[in-house]
CSV table of N, CA and C and ligand atoms in Angstrom, one decimal:
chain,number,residue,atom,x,y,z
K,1,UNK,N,-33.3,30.0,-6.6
K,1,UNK,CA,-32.2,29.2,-6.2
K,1,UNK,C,-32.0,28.0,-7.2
K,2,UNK,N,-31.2,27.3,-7.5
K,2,UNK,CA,-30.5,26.8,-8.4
K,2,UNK,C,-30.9,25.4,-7.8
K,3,UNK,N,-31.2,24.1,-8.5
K,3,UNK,CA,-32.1,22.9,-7.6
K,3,UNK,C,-30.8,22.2,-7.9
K,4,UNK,N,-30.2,21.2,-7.0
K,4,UNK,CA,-29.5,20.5,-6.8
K,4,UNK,C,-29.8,18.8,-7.7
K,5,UNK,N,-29.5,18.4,-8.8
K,5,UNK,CA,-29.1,16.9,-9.7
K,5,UNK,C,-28.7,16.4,-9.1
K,6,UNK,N,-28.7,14.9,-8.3
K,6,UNK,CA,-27.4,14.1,-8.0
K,6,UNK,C,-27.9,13.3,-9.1
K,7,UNK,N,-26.9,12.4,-9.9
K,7,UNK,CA,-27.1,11.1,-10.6
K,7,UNK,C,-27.8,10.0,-9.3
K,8,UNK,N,-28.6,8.8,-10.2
K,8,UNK,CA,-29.5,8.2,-9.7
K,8,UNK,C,-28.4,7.2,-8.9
K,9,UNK,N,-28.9,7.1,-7.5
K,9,UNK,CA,-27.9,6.3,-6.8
K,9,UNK,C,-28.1,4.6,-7.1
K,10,UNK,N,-26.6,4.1,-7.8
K,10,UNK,CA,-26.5,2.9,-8.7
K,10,UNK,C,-27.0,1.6,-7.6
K,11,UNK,N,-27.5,1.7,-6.1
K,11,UNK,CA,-28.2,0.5,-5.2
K,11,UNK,C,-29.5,1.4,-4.3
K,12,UNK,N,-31.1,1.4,-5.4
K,12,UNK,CA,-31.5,2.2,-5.1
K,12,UNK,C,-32.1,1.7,-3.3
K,13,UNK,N,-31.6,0.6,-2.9
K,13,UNK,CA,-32.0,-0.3,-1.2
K,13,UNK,C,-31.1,0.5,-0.8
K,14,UNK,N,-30.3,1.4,-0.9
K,14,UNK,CA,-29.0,1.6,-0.1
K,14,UNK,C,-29.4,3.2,-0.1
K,15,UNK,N,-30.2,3.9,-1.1
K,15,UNK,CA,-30.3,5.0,-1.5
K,15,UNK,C,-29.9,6.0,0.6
K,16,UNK,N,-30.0,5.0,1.6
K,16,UNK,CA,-30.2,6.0,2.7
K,16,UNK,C,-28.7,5.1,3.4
K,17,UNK,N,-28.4,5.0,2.8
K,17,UNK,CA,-27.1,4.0,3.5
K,17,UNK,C,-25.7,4.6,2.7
K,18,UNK,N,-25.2,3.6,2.7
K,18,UNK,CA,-23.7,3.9,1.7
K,18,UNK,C,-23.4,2.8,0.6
K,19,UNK,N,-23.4,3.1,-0.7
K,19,UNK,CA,-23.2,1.9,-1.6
K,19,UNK,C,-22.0,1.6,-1.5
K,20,UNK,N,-21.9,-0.1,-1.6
K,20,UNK,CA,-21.0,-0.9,-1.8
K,20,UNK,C,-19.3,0.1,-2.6
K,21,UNK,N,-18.6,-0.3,-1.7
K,21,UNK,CA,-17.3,0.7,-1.9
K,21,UNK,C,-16.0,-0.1,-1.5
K,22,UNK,N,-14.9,0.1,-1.7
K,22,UNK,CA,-13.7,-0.2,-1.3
K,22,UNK,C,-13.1,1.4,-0.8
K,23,UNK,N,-12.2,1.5,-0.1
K,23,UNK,CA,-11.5,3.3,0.0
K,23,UNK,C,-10.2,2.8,0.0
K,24,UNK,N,-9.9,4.2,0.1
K,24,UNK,CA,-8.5,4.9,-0.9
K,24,UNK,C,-7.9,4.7,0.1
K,25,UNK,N,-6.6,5.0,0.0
K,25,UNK,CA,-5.9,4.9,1.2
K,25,UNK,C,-5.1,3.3,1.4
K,26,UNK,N,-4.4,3.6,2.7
K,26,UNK,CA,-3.8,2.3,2.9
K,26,UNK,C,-5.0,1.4,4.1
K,27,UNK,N,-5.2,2.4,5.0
K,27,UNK,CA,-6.3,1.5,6.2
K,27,UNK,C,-7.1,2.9,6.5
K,28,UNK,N,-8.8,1.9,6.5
K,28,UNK,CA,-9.3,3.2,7.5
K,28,UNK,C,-9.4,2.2,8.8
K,29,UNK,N,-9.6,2.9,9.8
K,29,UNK,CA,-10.4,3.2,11.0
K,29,UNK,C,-11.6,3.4,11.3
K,30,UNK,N,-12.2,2.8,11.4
K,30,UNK,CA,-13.7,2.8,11.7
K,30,UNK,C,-14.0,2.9,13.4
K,31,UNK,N,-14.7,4.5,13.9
K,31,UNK,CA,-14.9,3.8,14.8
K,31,UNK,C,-16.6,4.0,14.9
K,32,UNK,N,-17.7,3.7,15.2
K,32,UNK,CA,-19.1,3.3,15.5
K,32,UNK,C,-19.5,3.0,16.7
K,33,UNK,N,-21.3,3.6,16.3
K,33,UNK,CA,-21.8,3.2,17.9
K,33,UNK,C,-22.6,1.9,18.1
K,34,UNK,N,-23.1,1.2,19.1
K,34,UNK,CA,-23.5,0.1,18.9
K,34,UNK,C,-24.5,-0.2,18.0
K,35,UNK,N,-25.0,0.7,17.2
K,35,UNK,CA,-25.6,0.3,16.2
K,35,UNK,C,-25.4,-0.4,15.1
K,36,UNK,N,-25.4,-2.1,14.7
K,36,UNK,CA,-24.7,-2.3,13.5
K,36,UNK,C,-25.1,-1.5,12.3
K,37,UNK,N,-23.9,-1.9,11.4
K,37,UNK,CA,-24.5,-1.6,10.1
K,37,UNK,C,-24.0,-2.0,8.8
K,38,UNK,N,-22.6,-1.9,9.3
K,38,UNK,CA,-21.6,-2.0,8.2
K,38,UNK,C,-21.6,-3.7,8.1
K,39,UNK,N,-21.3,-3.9,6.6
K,39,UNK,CA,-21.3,-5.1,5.8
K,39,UNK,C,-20.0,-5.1,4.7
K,40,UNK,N,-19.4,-6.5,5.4
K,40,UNK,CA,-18.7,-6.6,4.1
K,40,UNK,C,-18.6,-7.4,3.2
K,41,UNK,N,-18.3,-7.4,2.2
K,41,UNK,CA,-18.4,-8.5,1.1
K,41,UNK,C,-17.4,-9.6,1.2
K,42,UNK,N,-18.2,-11.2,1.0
K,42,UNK,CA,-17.1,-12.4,1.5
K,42,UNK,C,-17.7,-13.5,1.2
K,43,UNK,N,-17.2,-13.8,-0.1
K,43,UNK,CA,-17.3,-14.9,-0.7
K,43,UNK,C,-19.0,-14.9,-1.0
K,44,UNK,N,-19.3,-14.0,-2.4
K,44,UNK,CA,-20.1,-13.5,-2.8
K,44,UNK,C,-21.2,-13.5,-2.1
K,45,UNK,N,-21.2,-13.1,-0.7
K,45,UNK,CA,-22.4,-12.2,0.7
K,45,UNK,C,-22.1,-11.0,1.4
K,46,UNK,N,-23.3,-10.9,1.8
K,46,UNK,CA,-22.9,-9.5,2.5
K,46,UNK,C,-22.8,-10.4,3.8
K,47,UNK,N,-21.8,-9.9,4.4
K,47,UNK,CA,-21.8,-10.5,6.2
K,47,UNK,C,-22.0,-9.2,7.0
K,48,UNK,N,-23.1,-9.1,7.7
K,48,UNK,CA,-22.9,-8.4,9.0
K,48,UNK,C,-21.9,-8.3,9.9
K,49,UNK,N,-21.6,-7.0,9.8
K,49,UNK,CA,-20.3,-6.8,11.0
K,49,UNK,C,-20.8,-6.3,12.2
K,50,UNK,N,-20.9,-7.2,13.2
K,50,UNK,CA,-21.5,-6.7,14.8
K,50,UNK,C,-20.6,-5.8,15.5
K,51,UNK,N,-20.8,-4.1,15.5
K,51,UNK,CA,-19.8,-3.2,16.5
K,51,UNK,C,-19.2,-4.0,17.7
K,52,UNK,N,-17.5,-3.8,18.0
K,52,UNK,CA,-17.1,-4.3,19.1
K,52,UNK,C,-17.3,-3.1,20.2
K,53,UNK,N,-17.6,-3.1,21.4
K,53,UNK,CA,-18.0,-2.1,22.0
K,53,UNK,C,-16.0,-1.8,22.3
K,54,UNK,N,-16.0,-0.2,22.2
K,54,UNK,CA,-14.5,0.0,22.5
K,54,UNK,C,-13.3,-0.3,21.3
K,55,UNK,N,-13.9,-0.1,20.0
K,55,UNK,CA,-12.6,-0.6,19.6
K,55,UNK,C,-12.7,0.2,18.2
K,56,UNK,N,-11.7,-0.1,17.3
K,56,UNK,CA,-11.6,0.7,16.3
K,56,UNK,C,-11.6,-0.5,14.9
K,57,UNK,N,-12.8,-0.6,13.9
K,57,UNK,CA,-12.7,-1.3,13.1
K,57,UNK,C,-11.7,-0.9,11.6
K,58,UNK,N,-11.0,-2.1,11.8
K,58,UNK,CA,-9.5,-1.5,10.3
K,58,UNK,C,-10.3,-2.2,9.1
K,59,UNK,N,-10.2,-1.3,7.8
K,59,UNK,CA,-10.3,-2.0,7.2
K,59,UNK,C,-9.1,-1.8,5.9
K,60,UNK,N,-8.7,-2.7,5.4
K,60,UNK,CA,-7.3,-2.6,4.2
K,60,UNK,C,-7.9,-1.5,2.9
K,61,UNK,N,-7.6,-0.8,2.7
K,61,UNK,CA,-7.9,-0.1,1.6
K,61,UNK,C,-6.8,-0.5,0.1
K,62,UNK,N,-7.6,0.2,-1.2
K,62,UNK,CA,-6.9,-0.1,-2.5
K,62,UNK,C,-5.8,0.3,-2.4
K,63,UNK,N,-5.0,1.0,-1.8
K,63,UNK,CA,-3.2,1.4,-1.6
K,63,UNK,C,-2.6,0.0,-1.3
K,64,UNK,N,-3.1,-0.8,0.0
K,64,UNK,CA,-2.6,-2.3,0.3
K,64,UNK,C,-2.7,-3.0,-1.1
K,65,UNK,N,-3.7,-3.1,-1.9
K,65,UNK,CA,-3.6,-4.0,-2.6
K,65,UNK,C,-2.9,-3.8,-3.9
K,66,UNK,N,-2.9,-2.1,-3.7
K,66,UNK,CA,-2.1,-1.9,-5.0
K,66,UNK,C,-0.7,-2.7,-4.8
K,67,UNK,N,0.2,-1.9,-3.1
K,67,UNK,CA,1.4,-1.9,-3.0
K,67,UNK,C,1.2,-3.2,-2.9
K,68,UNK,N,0.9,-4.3,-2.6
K,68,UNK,CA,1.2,-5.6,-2.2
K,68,UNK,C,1.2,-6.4,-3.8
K,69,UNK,N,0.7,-5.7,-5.0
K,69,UNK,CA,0.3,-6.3,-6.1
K,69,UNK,C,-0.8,-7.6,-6.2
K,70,UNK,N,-1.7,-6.8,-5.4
K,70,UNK,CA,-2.8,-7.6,-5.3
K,70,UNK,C,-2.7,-9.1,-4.0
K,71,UNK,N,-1.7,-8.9,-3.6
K,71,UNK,CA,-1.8,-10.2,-2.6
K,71,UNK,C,-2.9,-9.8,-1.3
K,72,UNK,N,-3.0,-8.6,-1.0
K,72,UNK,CA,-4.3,-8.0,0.2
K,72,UNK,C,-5.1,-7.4,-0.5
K,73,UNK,N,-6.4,-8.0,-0.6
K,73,UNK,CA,-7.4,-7.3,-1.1
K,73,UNK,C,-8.1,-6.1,-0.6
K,74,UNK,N,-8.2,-4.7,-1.0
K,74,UNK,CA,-9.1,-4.0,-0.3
K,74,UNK,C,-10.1,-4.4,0.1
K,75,UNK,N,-10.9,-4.0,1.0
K,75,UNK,CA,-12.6,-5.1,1.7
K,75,UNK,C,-13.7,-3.9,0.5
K,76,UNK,N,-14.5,-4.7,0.2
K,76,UNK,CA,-15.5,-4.4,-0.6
K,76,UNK,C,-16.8,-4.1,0.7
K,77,UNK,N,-17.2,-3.3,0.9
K,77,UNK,CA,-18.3,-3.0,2.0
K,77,UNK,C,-18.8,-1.9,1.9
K,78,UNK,N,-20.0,-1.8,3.0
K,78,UNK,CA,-21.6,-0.9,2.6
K,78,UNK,C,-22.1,-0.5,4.3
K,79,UNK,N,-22.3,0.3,4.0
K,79,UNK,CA,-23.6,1.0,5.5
K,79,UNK,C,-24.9,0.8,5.0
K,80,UNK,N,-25.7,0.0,5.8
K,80,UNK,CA,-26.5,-0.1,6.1
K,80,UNK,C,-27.2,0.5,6.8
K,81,UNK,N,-28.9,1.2,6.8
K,81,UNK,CA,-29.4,2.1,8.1
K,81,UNK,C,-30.8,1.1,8.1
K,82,UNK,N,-31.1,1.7,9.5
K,82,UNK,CA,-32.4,1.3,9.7
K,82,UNK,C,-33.5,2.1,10.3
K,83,UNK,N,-34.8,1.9,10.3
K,83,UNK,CA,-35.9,2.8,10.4
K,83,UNK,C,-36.3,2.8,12.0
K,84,UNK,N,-35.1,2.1,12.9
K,84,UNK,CA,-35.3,2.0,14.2
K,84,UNK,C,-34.6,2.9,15.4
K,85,UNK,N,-33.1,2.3,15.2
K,85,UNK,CA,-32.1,3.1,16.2
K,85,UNK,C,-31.3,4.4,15.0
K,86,UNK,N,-30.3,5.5,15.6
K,86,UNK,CA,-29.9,6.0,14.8
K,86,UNK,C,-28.3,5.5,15.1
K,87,UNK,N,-27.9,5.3,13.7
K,87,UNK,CA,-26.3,4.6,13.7
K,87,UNK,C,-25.3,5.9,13.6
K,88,UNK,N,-24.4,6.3,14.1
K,88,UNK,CA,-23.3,6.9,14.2
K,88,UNK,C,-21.9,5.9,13.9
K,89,UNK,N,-21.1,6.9,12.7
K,89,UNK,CA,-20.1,6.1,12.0
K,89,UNK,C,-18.7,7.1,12.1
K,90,UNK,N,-17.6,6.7,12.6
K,90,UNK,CA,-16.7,7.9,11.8
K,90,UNK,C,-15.8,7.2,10.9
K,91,UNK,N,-15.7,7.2,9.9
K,91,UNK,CA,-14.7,6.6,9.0
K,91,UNK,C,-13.1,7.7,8.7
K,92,UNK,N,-11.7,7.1,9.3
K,92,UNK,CA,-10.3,7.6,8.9
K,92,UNK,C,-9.9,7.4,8.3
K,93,UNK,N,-9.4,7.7,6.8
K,93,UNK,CA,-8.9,6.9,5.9
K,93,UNK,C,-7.1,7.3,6.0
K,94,UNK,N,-6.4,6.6,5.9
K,94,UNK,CA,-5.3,6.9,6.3
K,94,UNK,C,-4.1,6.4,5.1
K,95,UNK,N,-3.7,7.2,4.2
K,95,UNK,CA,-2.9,7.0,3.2
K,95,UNK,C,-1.2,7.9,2.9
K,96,UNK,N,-0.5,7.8,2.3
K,96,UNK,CA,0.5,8.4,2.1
K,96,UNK,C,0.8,9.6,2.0
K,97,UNK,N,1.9,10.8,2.0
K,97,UNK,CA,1.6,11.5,1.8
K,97,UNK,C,1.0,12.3,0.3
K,98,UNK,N,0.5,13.5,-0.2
K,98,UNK,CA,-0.2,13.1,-1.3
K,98,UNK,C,0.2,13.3,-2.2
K,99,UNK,N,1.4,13.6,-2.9
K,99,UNK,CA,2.4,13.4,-3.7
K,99,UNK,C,3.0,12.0,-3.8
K,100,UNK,N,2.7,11.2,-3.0
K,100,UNK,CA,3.5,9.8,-3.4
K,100,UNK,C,2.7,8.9,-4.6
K,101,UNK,N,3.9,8.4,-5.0
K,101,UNK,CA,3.5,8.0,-6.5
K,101,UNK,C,3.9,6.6,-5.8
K,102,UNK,N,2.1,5.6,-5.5
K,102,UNK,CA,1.7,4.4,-5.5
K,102,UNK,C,1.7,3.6,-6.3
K,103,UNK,N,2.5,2.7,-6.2
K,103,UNK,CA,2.9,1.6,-7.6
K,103,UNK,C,3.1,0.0,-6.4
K,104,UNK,N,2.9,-0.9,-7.7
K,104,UNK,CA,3.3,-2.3,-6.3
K,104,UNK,C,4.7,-2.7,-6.0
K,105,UNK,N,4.9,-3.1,-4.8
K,105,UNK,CA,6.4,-2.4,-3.9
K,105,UNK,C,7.6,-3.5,-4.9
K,106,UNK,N,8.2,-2.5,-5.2
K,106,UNK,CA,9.5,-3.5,-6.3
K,106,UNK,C,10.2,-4.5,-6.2
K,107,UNK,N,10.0,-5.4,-5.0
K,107,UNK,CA,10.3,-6.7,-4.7
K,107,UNK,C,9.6,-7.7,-5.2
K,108,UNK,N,7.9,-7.1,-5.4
K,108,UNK,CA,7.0,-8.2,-5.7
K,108,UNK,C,6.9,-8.7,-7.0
K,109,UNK,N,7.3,-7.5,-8.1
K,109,UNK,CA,7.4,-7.4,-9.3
K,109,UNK,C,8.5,-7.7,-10.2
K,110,UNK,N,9.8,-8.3,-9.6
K,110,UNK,CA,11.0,-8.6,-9.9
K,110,UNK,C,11.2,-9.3,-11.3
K,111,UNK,N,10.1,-10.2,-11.4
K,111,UNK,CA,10.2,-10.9,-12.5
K,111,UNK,C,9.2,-10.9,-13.5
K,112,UNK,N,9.7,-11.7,-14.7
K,112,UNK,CA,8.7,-11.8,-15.5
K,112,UNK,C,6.7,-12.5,-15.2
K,113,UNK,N,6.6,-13.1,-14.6
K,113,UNK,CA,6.0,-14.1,-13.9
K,113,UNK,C,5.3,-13.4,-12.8
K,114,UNK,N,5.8,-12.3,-12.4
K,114,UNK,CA,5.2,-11.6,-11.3
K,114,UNK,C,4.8,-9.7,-12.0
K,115,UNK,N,4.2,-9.7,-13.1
K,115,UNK,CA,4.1,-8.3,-13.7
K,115,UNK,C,2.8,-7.7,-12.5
K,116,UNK,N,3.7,-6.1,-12.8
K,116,UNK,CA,2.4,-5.3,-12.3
K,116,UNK,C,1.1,-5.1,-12.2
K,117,UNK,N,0.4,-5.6,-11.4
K,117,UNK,CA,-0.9,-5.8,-11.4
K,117,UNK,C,-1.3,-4.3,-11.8
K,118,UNK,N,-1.0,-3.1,-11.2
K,118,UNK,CA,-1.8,-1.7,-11.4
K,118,UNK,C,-1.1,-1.2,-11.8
K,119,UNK,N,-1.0,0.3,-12.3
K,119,UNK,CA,0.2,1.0,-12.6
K,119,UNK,C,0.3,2.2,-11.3
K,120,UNK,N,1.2,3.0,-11.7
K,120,UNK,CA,1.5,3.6,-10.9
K,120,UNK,C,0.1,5.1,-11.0
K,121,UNK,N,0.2,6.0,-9.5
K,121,UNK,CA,-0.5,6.6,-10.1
K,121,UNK,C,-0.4,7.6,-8.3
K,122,UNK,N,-0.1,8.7,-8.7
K,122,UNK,CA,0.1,9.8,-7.7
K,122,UNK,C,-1.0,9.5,-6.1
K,123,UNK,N,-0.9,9.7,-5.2
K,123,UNK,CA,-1.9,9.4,-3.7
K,123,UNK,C,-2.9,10.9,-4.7
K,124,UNK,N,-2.6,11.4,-4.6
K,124,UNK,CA,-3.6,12.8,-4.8
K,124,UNK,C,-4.6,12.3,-5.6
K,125,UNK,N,-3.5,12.0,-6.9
K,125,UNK,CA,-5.0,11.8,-8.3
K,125,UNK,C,-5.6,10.2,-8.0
K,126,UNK,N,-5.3,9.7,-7.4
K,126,UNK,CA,-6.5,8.4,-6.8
K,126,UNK,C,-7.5,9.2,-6.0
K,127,UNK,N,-7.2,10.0,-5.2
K,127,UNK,CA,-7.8,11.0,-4.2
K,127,UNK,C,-8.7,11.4,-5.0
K,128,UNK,N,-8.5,12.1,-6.1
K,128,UNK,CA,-8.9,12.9,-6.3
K,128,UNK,C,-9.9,12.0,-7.0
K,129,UNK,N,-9.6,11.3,-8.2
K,129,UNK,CA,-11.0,10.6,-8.9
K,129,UNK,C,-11.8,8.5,-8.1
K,130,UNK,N,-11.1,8.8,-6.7
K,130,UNK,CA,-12.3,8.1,-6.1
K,130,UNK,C,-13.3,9.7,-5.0
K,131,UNK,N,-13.3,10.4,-4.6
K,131,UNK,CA,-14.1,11.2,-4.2
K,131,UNK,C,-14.8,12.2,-5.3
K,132,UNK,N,-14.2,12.4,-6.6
K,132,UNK,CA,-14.9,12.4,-8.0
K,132,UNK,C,-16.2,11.8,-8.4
K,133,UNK,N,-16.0,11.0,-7.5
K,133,UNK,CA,-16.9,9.4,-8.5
K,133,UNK,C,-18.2,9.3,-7.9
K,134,UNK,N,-19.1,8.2,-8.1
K,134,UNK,CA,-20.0,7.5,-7.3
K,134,UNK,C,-19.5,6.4,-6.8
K,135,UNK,N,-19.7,6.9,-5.2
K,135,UNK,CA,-18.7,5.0,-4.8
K,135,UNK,C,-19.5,3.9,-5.6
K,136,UNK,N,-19.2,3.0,-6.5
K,136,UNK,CA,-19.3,2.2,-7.2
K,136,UNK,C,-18.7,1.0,-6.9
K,137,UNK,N,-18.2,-0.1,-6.1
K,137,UNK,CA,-17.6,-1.1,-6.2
K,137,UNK,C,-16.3,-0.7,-6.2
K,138,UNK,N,-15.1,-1.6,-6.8
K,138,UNK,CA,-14.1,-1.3,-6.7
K,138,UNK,C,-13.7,-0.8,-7.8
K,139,UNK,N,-14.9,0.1,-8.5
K,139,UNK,CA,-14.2,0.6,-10.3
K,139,UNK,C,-13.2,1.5,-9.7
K,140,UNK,N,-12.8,2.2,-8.8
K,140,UNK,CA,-11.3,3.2,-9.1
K,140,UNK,C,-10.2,2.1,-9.3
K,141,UNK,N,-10.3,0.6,-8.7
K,141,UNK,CA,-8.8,0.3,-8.8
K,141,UNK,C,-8.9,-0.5,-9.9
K,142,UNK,N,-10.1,-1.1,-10.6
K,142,UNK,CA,-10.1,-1.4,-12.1
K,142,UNK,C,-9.4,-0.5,-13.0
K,143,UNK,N,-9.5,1.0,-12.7
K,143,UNK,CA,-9.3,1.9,-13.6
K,143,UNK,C,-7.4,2.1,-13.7
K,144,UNK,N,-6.9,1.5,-12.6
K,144,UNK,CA,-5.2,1.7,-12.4
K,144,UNK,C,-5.0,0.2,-13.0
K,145,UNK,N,-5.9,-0.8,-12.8
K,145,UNK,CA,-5.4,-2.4,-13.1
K,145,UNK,C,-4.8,-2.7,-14.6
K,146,UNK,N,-3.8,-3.2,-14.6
K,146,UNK,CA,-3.1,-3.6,-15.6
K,146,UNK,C,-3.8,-4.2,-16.4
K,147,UNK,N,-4.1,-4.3,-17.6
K,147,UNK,CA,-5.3,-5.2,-18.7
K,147,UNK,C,-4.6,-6.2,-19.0
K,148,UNK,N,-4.4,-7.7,-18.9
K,148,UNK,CA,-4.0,-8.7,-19.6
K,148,UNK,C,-4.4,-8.2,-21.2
K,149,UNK,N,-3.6,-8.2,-22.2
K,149,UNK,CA,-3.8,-8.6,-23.3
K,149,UNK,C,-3.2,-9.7,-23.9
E,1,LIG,O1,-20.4,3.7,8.2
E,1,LIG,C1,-19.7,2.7,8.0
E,1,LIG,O2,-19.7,1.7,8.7
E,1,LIG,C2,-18.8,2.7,6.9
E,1,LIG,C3,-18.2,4.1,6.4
E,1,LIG,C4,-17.4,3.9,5.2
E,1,LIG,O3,-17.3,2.9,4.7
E,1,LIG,C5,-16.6,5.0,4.7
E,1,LIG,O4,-16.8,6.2,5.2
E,1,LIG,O5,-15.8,4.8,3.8
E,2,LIG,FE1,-15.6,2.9,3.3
């Protein structure tokens, strides 16, 4: 039988958790059991997010920040596990349909002074090379961001 390589996972503390990510999409849904775990990034910390019993946690995905041209930031966040309770997570990522070609919404970009922060780029093929990848930070939407030159 053929042995399975994954590349070395880039936070090897997380190796049992979920590394530091932003998702695709416009919002997920998070829903979880009272187990914390999830952390998100805020003002260079991780903050613990304590489960609301009953509820559904949203978070903005890189589609918001594309369309808005950067005025909503996707949340930068991580799963955490621990060697005590067992955490149950369901994450819904909820985006366009997957032929839509994501660009920032044409109002915001009217003028000279207000250029395109990202470029355009199909719901599929973001699809396709953030689930490609190693969740890594927010490199998929570095990879659409407009480069000042
Ligand atoms: O388990 C969690 O709290 C987060 C899951 C998550 O971020 C994801 O599936 O994208
Ligand atoms: Fe996520």
């Amino acid at each position: 039988m053929a042995a399975n390589f994954y590349p070395p996972c880039p936070q090897p503390e997380l190796a049992m958790g979920l590394p530091a990510h932003s998702d695709h999409g416009l919002l997920t849904l998070l829903i979880q059991n009272q187990i914390g775990g999830l952390q998100v990034r805020h003002n260079g910390k991780w903050i613990n997010i304590d489960p609301i019993p009953n509820s559904f946690l949203t978070n903005i995905g890189d589609h918001i920040e594309i369309l808005s041209n950067g005025k909503y930031k996707s949340v930068l966040h991580r799963a955490v596990v621990n060697n005590r309770d067992v955490r149950i997570s369901i994450a819904m990522p909820h985006g366009p349909a997957l032929d839509t070609v994501v660009s920032p919404a044409s109002k915001l970009v009217e003028d000279e002074r207000n250029p395109p922060e990202y470029r355009a780029m199909k719901y599929r093929e973001y699809l396709e090379l953030q689930q490609g990848s190693m969740l890594n930070g927010k490199s998929c939407l570095e990879i659409v961001r407009n480069k000042v030159i």
